[in-house]
XYZ file of C-alpha atoms in Angstrom:
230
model
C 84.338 71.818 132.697
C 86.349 69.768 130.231
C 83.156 68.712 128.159
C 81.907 72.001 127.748
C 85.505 73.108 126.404
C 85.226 69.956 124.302
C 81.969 70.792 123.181
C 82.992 74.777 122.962
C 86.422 73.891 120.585
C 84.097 71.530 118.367
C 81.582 74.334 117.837
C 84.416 76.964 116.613
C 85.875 74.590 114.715
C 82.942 73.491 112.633
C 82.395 77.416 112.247
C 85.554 77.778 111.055
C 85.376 74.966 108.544
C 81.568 76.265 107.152
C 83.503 79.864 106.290
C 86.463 78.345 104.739
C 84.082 76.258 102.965
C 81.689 79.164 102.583
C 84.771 81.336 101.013
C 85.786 78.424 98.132
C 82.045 78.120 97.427
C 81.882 82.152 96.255
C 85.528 81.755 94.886
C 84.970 79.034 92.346
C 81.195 80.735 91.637
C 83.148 83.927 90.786
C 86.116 82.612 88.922
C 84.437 80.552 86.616
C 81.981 83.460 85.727
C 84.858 86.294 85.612
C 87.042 84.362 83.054
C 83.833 85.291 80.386
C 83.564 88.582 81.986
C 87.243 90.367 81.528
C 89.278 88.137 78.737
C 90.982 90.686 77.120
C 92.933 90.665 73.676
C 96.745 90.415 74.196
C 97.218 93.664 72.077
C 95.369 95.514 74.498
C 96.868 98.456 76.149
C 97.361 97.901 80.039
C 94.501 98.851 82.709
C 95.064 102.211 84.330
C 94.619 102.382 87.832
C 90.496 103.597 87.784
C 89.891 100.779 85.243
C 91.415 98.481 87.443
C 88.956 99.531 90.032
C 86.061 98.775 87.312
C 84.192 102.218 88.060
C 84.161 102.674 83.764
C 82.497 99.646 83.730
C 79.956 99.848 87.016
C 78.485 103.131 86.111
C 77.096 102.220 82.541
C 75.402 99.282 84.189
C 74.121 101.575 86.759
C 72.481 103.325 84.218
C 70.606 100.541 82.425
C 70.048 98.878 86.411
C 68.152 102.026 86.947
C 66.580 102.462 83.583
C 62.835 101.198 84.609
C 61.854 101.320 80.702
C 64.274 98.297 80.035
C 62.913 94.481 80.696
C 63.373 93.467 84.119
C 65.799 91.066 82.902
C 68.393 93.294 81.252
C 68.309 95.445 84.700
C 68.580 92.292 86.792
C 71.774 91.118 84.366
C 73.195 94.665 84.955
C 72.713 94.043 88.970
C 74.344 90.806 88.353
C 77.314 92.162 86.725
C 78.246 95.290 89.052
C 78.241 92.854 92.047
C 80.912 90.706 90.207
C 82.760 93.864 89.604
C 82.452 94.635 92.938
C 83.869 91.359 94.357
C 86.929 92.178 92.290
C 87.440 95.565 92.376
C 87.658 95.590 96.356
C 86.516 98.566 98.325
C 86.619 101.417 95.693
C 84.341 99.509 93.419
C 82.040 98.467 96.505
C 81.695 102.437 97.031
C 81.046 103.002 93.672
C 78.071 100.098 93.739
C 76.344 101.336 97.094
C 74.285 104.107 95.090
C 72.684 101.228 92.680
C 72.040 99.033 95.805
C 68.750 100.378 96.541
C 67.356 99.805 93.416
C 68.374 95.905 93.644
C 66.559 96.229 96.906
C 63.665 97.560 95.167
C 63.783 94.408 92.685
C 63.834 92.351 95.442
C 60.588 93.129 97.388
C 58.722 92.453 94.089
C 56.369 89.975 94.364
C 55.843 89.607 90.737
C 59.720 89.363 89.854
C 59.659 85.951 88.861
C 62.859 83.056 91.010
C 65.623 83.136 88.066
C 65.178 87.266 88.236
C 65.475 87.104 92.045
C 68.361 84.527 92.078
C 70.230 87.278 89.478
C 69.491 89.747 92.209
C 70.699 87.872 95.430
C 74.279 86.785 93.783
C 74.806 90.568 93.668
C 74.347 91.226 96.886
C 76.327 88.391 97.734
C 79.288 89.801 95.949
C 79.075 93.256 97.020
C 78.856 91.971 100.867
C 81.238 89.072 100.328
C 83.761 89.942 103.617
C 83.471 93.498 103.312
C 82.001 94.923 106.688
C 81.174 98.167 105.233
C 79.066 97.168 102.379
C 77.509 94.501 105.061
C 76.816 97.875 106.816
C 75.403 99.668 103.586
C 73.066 96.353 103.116
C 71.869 96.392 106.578
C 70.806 100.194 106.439
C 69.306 99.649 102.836
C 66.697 96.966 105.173
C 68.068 94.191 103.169
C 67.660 91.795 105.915
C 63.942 92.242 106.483
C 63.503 92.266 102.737
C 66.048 88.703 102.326
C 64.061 87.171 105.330
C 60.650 88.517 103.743
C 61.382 85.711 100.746
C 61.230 82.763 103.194
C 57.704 83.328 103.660
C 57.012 83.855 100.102
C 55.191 81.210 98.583
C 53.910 81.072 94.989
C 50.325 80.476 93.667
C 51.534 77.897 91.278
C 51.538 74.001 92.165
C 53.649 73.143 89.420
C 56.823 71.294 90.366
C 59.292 73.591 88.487
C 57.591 76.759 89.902
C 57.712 75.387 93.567
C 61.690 74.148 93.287
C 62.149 77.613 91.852
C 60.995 79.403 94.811
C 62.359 77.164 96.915
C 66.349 77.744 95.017
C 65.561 81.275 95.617
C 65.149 80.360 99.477
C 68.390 78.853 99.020
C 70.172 81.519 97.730
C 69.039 84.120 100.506
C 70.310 81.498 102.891
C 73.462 81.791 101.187
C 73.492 85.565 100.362
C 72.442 85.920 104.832
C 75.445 83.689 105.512
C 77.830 86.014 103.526
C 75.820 89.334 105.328
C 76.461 87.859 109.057
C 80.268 86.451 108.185
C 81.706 88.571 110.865
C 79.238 91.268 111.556
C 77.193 91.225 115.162
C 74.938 93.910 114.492
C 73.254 91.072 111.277
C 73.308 88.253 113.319
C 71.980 90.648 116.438
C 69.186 91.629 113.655
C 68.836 88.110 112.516
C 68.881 86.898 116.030
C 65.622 89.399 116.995
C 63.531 87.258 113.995
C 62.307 84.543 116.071
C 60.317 82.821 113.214
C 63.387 82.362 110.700
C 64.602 79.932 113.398
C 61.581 77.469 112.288
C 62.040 78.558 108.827
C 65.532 77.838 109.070
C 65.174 74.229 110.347
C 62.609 73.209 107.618
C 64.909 74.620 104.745
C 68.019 72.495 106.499
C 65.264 69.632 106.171
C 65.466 70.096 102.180
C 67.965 68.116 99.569
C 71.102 70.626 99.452
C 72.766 68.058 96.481
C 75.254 70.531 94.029
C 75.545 72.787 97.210
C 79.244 72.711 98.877
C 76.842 73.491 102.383
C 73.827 73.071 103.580
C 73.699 76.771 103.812
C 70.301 77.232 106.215
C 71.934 74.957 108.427
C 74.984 77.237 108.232
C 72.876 80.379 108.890
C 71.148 78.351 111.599
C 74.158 78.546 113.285
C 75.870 81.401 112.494
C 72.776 83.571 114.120
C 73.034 81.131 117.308
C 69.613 79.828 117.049
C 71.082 76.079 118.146
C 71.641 77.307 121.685
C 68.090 78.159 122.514
């Protein structure tokens, strides 16, 4: 009975250590990318309380994320963007960003949309799930797990070495973006758990050089979902 306490208080612990760590990792990510972001001149009047929840600045990049005439790359940028206002805006800008969701979803299932496109893509979903349940929610009913889990079995036509460590960075970051959708939410990891082929997928990825990563995030996942007690 003692050893399986032992072995029960190590377990929480290390989970408890991979979302504080999991937390700084998004933190710094966002920080350093906000400061270019919303500088403003000092002789600028103060924020009002919508600005403040970005919605003048979501909606026009709504617009051009929906705009299918513009190069995938200026709607991907846009995606990009609203999920960083999202992470700072809190809930009201979250609501604001659900309605543009879908067509980041859309992006997504692309085969064609080439890794640094994708990559643009899955850090805005991270930031518009990062520990907010209800947007988790929102993603889950939008199918973005079956469509995050879809990229694992992706694999490119190309042999060149920069095209395979491309797709396999964009395997990374839907690790990453999955560990942010489960932080917290049973019905993911219950979704997750029902995928019995990410567990294989998730032990080959842990296999892989994480270096410049604060976690090895498909280990992370790996346990988050539970997949180390079966």
């Amino acid at each position: 009975m003692a050893k399986t306490r032992a072995c029960y208080v190590r377990f929480w612990t290390r989970i408890y250590q991979y979302f504080v760590r999991l937390y700084r990792c998004l933190h710094r990510f966002c920080s350093v990318t906000l400061k270019s972001l919303f500088i403003k001149k000092e002789e600028e009047h103060i924020p009002s309380a919508e600005s403040i929840f970005h919605k003048e600045k979501i909606v026009p990049l709504g617009h051009v994320l929906k705009d299918k005439s513009l190069p995938i790359e200026t709607r991907a940028q846009a995606a990009y963007r609203i999920g960083l206002l999202t992470f700072t805006g809190g809930p009201t800008a979250g609501k604001f960003a659900a309605e543009y969701m879908n067509e980041v979803a859309h992006l997504l299932q692309a085969h064609k949309t080439p890794p640094k496109i994708k990559i643009l893509l899955l850090k805005s979903v991270a930031c518009w799930c990062y520990l907010n349940p209800v947007n988790q929610k929102r993603a889950k009913n939008l199918q973005f797990i079956p469509i995050l889990t879809g990229l694992f079995y992706y694999s490119s036509e190309s042999t060149t070495k920069s095209d395979i460590n491309n797709n396999l960075l964009v395997k990374f970051w839907t690790c990453y973006v999955l560990s942010v959708m489960t932080c917290n939410n049973l019905s993911c990891i219950q979704e997750l758990k029902n995928c019995s082929p990410l567990k294989y997928q998730l032990q080959t990825l842990a296999s892989e050089d994480w270096s410049g990563w604060p976690e090895n995030f498909a280990e992370v996942l790996y346990f988050l979902i539970g997949f180390h007690r079966y």
